[in-house]
């Protein structure tokens, strides 16, 4: 069961996330659950793999905003780096960042 304590141990800035949710724990936990149900990381990985960097940027930017607003810091970090690379249209190997994002997502899902 997902709890505030588990999110805090994961590395989420729970106090910041709760502040955005008017300190309503159930509301915050519900939003985190919705973010986990809206798993677009495979889509992002597919778009990058196909070289559709404009679509990948849109997906990454959306994920970054969702994770950052929920203060899910360990997951936000690699997605932010991916977003920044895609924004600058940098030729890059995204595989390590994608692996880290998927790892963090899996850890979060298993809390």
Coordinates of N, CA, C and O in Angstrom, one line a residue:
X1 N 0.8 -1.2 0.0 CA 0.0 0.0 0.0 C 0.9 1.2 0.0 O 1.8 1.4 0.8
X2 N 0.6 2.2 -0.9 CA 1.3 3.4 -1.0 C 1.0 4.3 0.2 O -0.2 4.6 0.5
X3 N 2.1 4.8 0.9 CA 1.9 5.7 2.0 C 2.8 6.9 1.9 O 3.8 6.8 1.1
X4 N 2.5 7.9 2.7 CA 3.4 9.1 2.7 C 4.8 8.7 3.2 O 5.8 9.1 2.6
X5 N 4.9 7.8 4.2 CA 6.1 7.4 4.7 C 7.0 6.6 3.6 O 8.2 6.8 3.5
X6 N 6.3 5.8 2.8 CA 7.0 5.1 1.8 C 7.5 6.0 0.7 O 8.6 5.9 0.2
X7 N 6.7 7.0 0.4 CA 7.1 8.0 -0.6 C 8.3 8.8 -0.1 O 9.2 9.1 -0.9
X8 N 8.2 9.2 1.2 CA 9.3 9.9 1.8 C 10.6 9.1 1.7 O 11.7 9.6 1.3
X9 N 10.5 7.8 2.1 CA 11.7 6.9 2.0 C 12.2 6.8 0.6 O 13.4 6.6 0.4
X10 N 11.3 6.8 -0.4 CA 11.7 6.7 -1.8 C 12.5 7.9 -2.2 O 13.4 7.8 -3.1
X11 N 12.3 9.0 -1.6 CA 13.0 10.2 -1.9 C 12.1 11.3 -2.5 O 12.6 12.4 -2.9
X12 N 10.8 11.1 -2.5 CA 9.9 12.2 -2.9 C 9.9 13.3 -1.9 O 10.1 13.1 -0.7
X13 N 9.8 14.5 -2.3 CA 9.7 15.7 -1.4 C 8.2 15.8 -1.1 O 7.4 16.6 -1.6
X14 N 7.8 14.9 -0.1 CA 6.4 14.8 0.3 C 5.8 16.1 0.8 O 4.7 16.4 0.5
X15 N 6.6 16.8 1.6 CA 6.1 18.1 2.1 C 5.7 19.0 1.0 O 4.7 19.7 1.1
X16 N 6.5 19.1 0.0 CA 6.3 20.0 -1.2 C 5.0 19.5 -1.9 O 4.2 20.2 -2.3
X17 N 5.0 18.2 -2.2 CA 3.8 17.6 -2.9 C 2.5 17.8 -2.1 O 1.5 18.1 -2.7
X18 N 2.6 17.6 -0.8 CA 1.4 17.8 0.0 C 1.0 19.2 0.0 O -0.2 19.5 0.0
X19 N 1.9 20.1 0.0 CA 1.6 21.6 0.0 C 0.8 21.9 -1.3 O -0.2 22.7 -1.2
X20 N 1.2 21.3 -2.4 CA 0.4 21.5 -3.6 C -1.0 20.9 -3.6 O -1.8 21.3 -4.4
X21 N -1.2 20.0 -2.7 CA -2.5 19.3 -2.6 C -3.2 19.8 -1.3 O -4.0 19.0 -0.7
X22 N -2.9 21.0 -0.9 CA -3.6 21.5 0.3 C -3.5 20.7 1.5 O -4.4 20.6 2.4
X23 N -2.3 20.0 1.6 CA -2.0 19.1 2.7 C -3.0 18.0 2.9 O -3.2 17.4 4.0
X24 N -3.7 17.6 1.8 CA -4.7 16.5 1.9 C -3.9 15.2 1.4 O -3.7 15.0 0.2
X25 N -3.6 14.4 2.4 CA -2.8 13.2 2.1 C -3.5 12.2 1.2 O -2.9 11.7 0.2
X26 N -4.8 12.0 1.4 CA -5.5 11.1 0.5 C -5.5 11.6 -1.0 O -5.4 10.8 -1.9
X27 N -5.7 12.9 -1.1 CA -5.7 13.5 -2.4 C -4.3 13.3 -3.1 O -4.2 12.9 -4.3
X28 N -3.2 13.6 -2.3 CA -1.9 13.5 -2.9 C -1.6 12.0 -3.3 O -1.1 11.8 -4.4
X29 N -1.9 11.1 -2.4 CA -1.7 9.7 -2.7 C -2.5 9.3 -3.9 O -2.0 8.5 -4.8
X30 N -3.7 9.8 -4.1 CA -4.5 9.5 -5.2 C -3.9 10.0 -6.5 O -3.9 9.3 -7.5
X31 N -3.3 11.2 -6.5 CA -2.7 11.7 -7.6 C -1.4 11.0 -8.0 O -1.2 10.7 -9.2
X32 N -0.7 10.5 -7.0 CA 0.5 9.7 -7.3 C 0.1 8.4 -8.0 O 0.6 7.9 -8.9
X33 N -1.0 7.8 -7.4 CA -1.5 6.5 -8.1 C -1.9 6.8 -9.5 O -1.7 5.9 -10.4
X34 N -2.6 7.9 -9.8 CA -3.0 8.2 -11.1 C -1.8 8.4 -12.0 O -1.8 7.9 -13.2
X35 N -0.7 9.0 -11.5 CA 0.5 9.2 -12.3 C 1.1 7.8 -12.6 O 1.6 7.6 -13.7
X36 N 1.0 6.9 -11.7 CA 1.6 5.6 -11.9 C 0.7 4.8 -12.9 O 1.3 4.0 -13.7
X37 N -0.5 5.0 -12.9 CA -1.4 4.3 -13.9 C -1.3 4.9 -15.3 O -1.5 4.2 -16.3
X38 N -0.8 6.1 -15.4 CA -0.6 6.8 -16.7 C 0.8 6.6 -17.1 O 1.6 7.5 -17.3
X39 N 1.2 5.3 -17.3 CA 2.6 5.0 -17.6 C 2.9 5.3 -19.1 O 2.6 4.4 -19.9
X40 N 3.5 6.4 -19.3 CA 3.8 6.8 -20.7 C 5.3 6.6 -21.0 O 5.8 6.9 -22.1
X41 N 6.0 6.0 -20.0 CA 7.5 5.8 -20.3 C 7.7 4.9 -21.5 O 8.6 5.1 -22.3
X42 N 6.9 3.8 -21.6 CA 7.1 2.9 -22.8 C 6.9 3.7 -24.1 O 7.6 3.5 -25.1
X43 N 5.9 4.6 -24.1 CA 5.7 5.4 -25.3 C 6.9 6.3 -25.6 O 7.3 6.5 -26.7
X44 N 7.4 6.9 -24.6 CA 8.6 7.8 -24.7 C 9.7 7.0 -25.3 O 10.4 7.5 -26.2
X45 N 10.0 5.8 -24.7 CA 11.1 5.0 -25.2 C 10.9 4.6 -26.7 O 11.8 4.7 -27.5
X46 N 9.6 4.3 -27.1 CA 9.3 4.0 -28.5 C 9.6 5.2 -29.4 O 10.2 5.0 -30.4
X47 N 9.1 6.3 -29.0 CA 9.3 7.6 -29.8 C 10.7 7.9 -30.0 O 11.1 8.2 -31.1
X48 N 11.5 7.8 -28.9 CA 13.0 8.0 -29.1 C 13.6 7.0 -30.0 O 14.4 7.3 -30.9
X49 N 13.2 5.7 -29.8 CA 13.8 4.6 -30.6 C 13.4 4.8 -32.1 O 14.2 4.4 -33.0
X50 N 12.3 5.4 -32.4 CA 11.9 5.6 -33.8 C 12.4 6.9 -34.3 O 12.2 7.2 -35.5
X51 N 13.1 7.7 -33.5 CA 13.6 9.0 -34.0 C 12.6 10.1 -34.1 O 12.8 11.1 -34.7
X52 N 11.4 9.9 -33.4 CA 10.3 10.9 -33.5 C 10.6 11.8 -32.3 O 9.8 11.8 -31.3
X53 N 11.6 12.6 -32.4 CA 12.0 13.5 -31.3 C 11.1 14.6 -30.9 O 11.0 15.0 -29.8
X54 N 10.3 15.1 -31.9 CA 9.3 16.1 -31.5 C 8.2 15.5 -30.7 O 7.8 16.1 -29.6
X55 N 7.7 14.3 -31.0 CA 6.7 13.7 -30.2 C 7.3 13.2 -28.9 O 6.6 13.4 -27.8
X56 N 8.5 12.8 -28.9 CA 9.2 12.4 -27.7 C 9.3 13.5 -26.7 O 9.1 13.4 -25.5
X57 N 9.7 14.7 -27.3 CA 9.8 15.9 -26.4 C 8.4 16.2 -25.7 O 8.4 16.5 -24.5
X58 N 7.3 16.1 -26.5 CA 6.0 16.4 -25.9 C 5.7 15.4 -24.8 O 5.2 15.8 -23.7
X59 N 6.0 14.1 -25.0 CA 5.7 13.1 -24.0 C 6.6 13.3 -22.8 O 6.1 13.3 -21.7
X60 N 7.9 13.6 -23.0 CA 8.8 13.8 -21.9 C 8.4 15.0 -21.1 O 8.5 15.0 -19.9
X61 N 8.1 16.1 -21.8 CA 7.7 17.3 -21.1 C 6.5 17.1 -20.2 O 6.4 17.6 -19.1
X62 N 5.5 16.3 -20.8 CA 4.3 16.0 -20.0 C 4.6 15.2 -18.8 O 4.1 15.5 -17.7
X63 N 5.5 14.2 -18.9 CA 5.8 13.4 -17.8 C 6.6 14.2 -16.8 O 6.4 14.0 -15.6
X64 N 7.5 15.0 -17.2 CA 8.3 15.8 -16.3 C 7.4 16.7 -15.5 O 7.6 16.8 -14.3
X65 N 6.4 17.3 -16.1 CA 5.5 18.2 -15.4 C 4.7 17.4 -14.3 O 4.5 17.9 -13.2
X66 N 4.2 16.3 -14.7 CA 3.4 15.4 -13.8 C 4.2 15.0 -12.6 O 3.8 15.2 -11.5
X67 N 5.4 14.5 -12.9 CA 6.3 13.9 -11.8 C 6.8 15.1 -10.9 O 6.9 14.9 -9.7
X68 N 7.2 16.2 -11.5 CA 7.7 17.3 -10.7 C 6.6 17.9 -9.9 O 6.8 18.3 -8.7
X69 N 5.4 18.1 -10.4 CA 4.3 18.6 -9.6 C 3.9 17.7 -8.4 O 3.5 18.2 -7.4
X70 N 4.2 16.4 -8.5 CA 4.0 15.5 -7.4 C 5.2 15.4 -6.5 O 5.2 14.6 -5.6
X71 N 6.3 16.1 -6.9 CA 7.6 16.1 -6.2 C 8.2 14.7 -6.1 O 8.7 14.3 -5.0
X72 N 8.1 13.9 -7.1 CA 8.7 12.5 -7.2 C 10.1 12.7 -7.7 O 10.4 12.2 -8.8
X73 N 10.9 13.3 -6.9 CA 12.3 13.7 -7.3 C 13.1 12.6 -8.0 O 13.7 12.9 -9.0
X74 N 13.2 11.4 -7.4 CA 14.1 10.4 -8.1 C 13.6 10.0 -9.5 O 14.4 9.7 -10.4
X75 N 12.3 10.2 -9.8 CA 11.8 9.9 -11.1 C 11.8 11.2 -12.0 O 12.1 11.1 -13.2
X76 N 11.6 12.3 -11.4 CA 11.7 13.6 -12.1 C 13.1 13.8 -12.7 O 13.2 14.3 -13.8
X77 N 14.1 13.5 -12.0 CA 15.5 13.8 -12.4 C 15.8 13.2 -13.8 O 16.2 14.0 -14.7
X78 N 15.7 11.9 -14.0 CA 16.1 11.4 -15.4 C 15.1 11.9 -16.5 O 15.5 12.2 -17.6
X79 N 13.8 12.1 -16.2 CA 12.9 12.6 -17.2 C 13.2 14.0 -17.5 O 13.1 14.4 -18.7
X80 N 13.6 14.8 -16.5 CA 14.0 16.2 -16.8 C 15.2 16.2 -17.7 O 15.3 17.0 -18.7
X81 N 16.2 15.4 -17.5 CA 17.4 15.3 -18.3 C 17.0 14.9 -19.8 O 17.5 15.5 -20.7
X82 N 16.1 14.0 -19.9 CA 15.7 13.6 -21.2 C 15.0 14.7 -21.9 O 15.2 15.0 -23.1
X83 N 14.1 15.4 -21.2 CA 13.4 16.5 -21.7 C 14.3 17.6 -22.2 O 14.1 18.2 -23.3
X84 N 15.3 17.9 -21.4 CA 16.3 19.0 -21.8 C 17.1 18.6 -23.0 O 17.3 19.5 -23.9
X85 N 17.5 17.3 -23.1 CA 18.2 16.9 -24.3 C 17.3 17.0 -25.6 O 17.7 17.4 -26.6
X86 N 16.1 16.5 -25.4 CA 15.1 16.6 -26.5 C 14.8 18.0 -26.9 O 14.7 18.3 -28.1
X87 N 14.7 18.9 -26.0 CA 14.4 20.3 -26.2 C 15.5 20.9 -27.1 O 15.3 21.7 -28.0
X88 N 16.8 20.6 -26.7 CA 17.9 21.1 -27.5 C 18.2 20.4 -28.7 O 19.2 20.7 -29.4
X89 N 17.4 19.3 -29.0 CA 17.6 18.5 -30.2 C 19.0 17.9 -30.3 O 19.6 17.8 -31.3
X90 N 19.5 17.6 -29.1 CA 20.9 17.0 -29.0 C 20.9 15.6 -29.5 O 20.0 14.8 -29.2
X91 N 21.9 15.3 -30.2 CA 22.2 13.9 -30.6 C 22.7 13.2 -29.3 O 23.7 13.7 -28.8
X92 N 22.0 12.3 -28.8 CA 22.4 11.7 -27.5 C 22.0 10.2 -27.5 O 21.1 9.8 -28.2
X93 N 22.7 9.5 -26.6 CA 22.3 8.1 -26.3 C 21.3 8.2 -25.1 O 21.8 8.5 -24.0
X94 N 20.1 8.1 -25.3 CA 19.1 8.2 -24.3 C 18.9 7.0 -23.4 O 18.1 7.0 -22.4
X95 N 19.6 5.9 -23.8 CA 19.3 4.6 -23.2 C 19.6 4.6 -21.6 O 18.8 4.0 -20.9
X96 N 20.6 5.2 -21.2 CA 20.9 5.2 -19.8 C 19.9 6.0 -19.0 O 19.5 5.5 -17.9
X97 N 19.5 7.1 -19.5 CA 18.5 7.9 -18.8 C 17.1 7.2 -18.8 O 16.4 7.2 -17.8
X98 N 16.8 6.5 -19.9 CA 15.5 5.8 -20.0 C 15.6 4.6 -19.0 O 14.6 4.4 -18.3
X99 N 16.7 3.9 -18.9 CA 16.8 2.8 -17.9 C 16.6 3.3 -16.5 O 16.0 2.7 -15.7
X100 N 17.2 4.5 -16.2 CA 17.1 5.1 -14.9 C 15.6 5.5 -14.6 O 15.1 5.2 -13.5
X101 N 15.0 6.1 -15.6 CA 13.6 6.5 -15.4 C 12.7 5.2 -15.2 O 11.8 5.2 -14.3
X102 N 12.9 4.2 -16.0 CA 12.1 3.0 -15.8 C 12.4 2.3 -14.5 O 11.5 1.8 -13.8
X103 N 13.6 2.3 -14.1 CA 14.0 1.8 -12.7 C 13.3 2.5 -11.6 O 12.7 1.9 -10.7
X104 N 13.3 3.8 -11.7 CA 12.7 4.6 -10.6 C 11.2 4.5 -10.7 O 10.5 4.4 -9.6
X105 N 10.6 4.3 -11.9 CA 9.2 4.1 -12.0 C 8.8 2.8 -11.3 O 7.8 2.7 -10.6
X106 N 9.6 1.7 -11.6 CA 9.3 0.4 -11.1 C 9.4 0.4 -9.6 O 8.6 -0.2 -8.9
X107 N 10.4 1.1 -9.0 CA 10.6 1.2 -7.6 C 9.4 1.8 -7.0 O 8.8 1.4 -6.0
X108 N 8.9 2.9 -7.6 CA 7.7 3.7 -7.1 C 6.5 2.8 -7.2 O 5.7 2.8 -6.3
X109 N 6.3 2.0 -8.3 CA 5.2 1.2 -8.4 C 5.1 0.1 -7.3 O 4.1 -0.4 -7.0
X110 N 6.3 -0.3 -6.9 CA 6.4 -1.4 -5.9 C 6.4 -1.0 -4.4 O 6.6 -1.8 -3.5
X111 N 6.2 0.3 -4.2 CA 6.1 0.8 -2.8 C 4.8 0.3 -2.1 O 3.8 0.1 -2.7

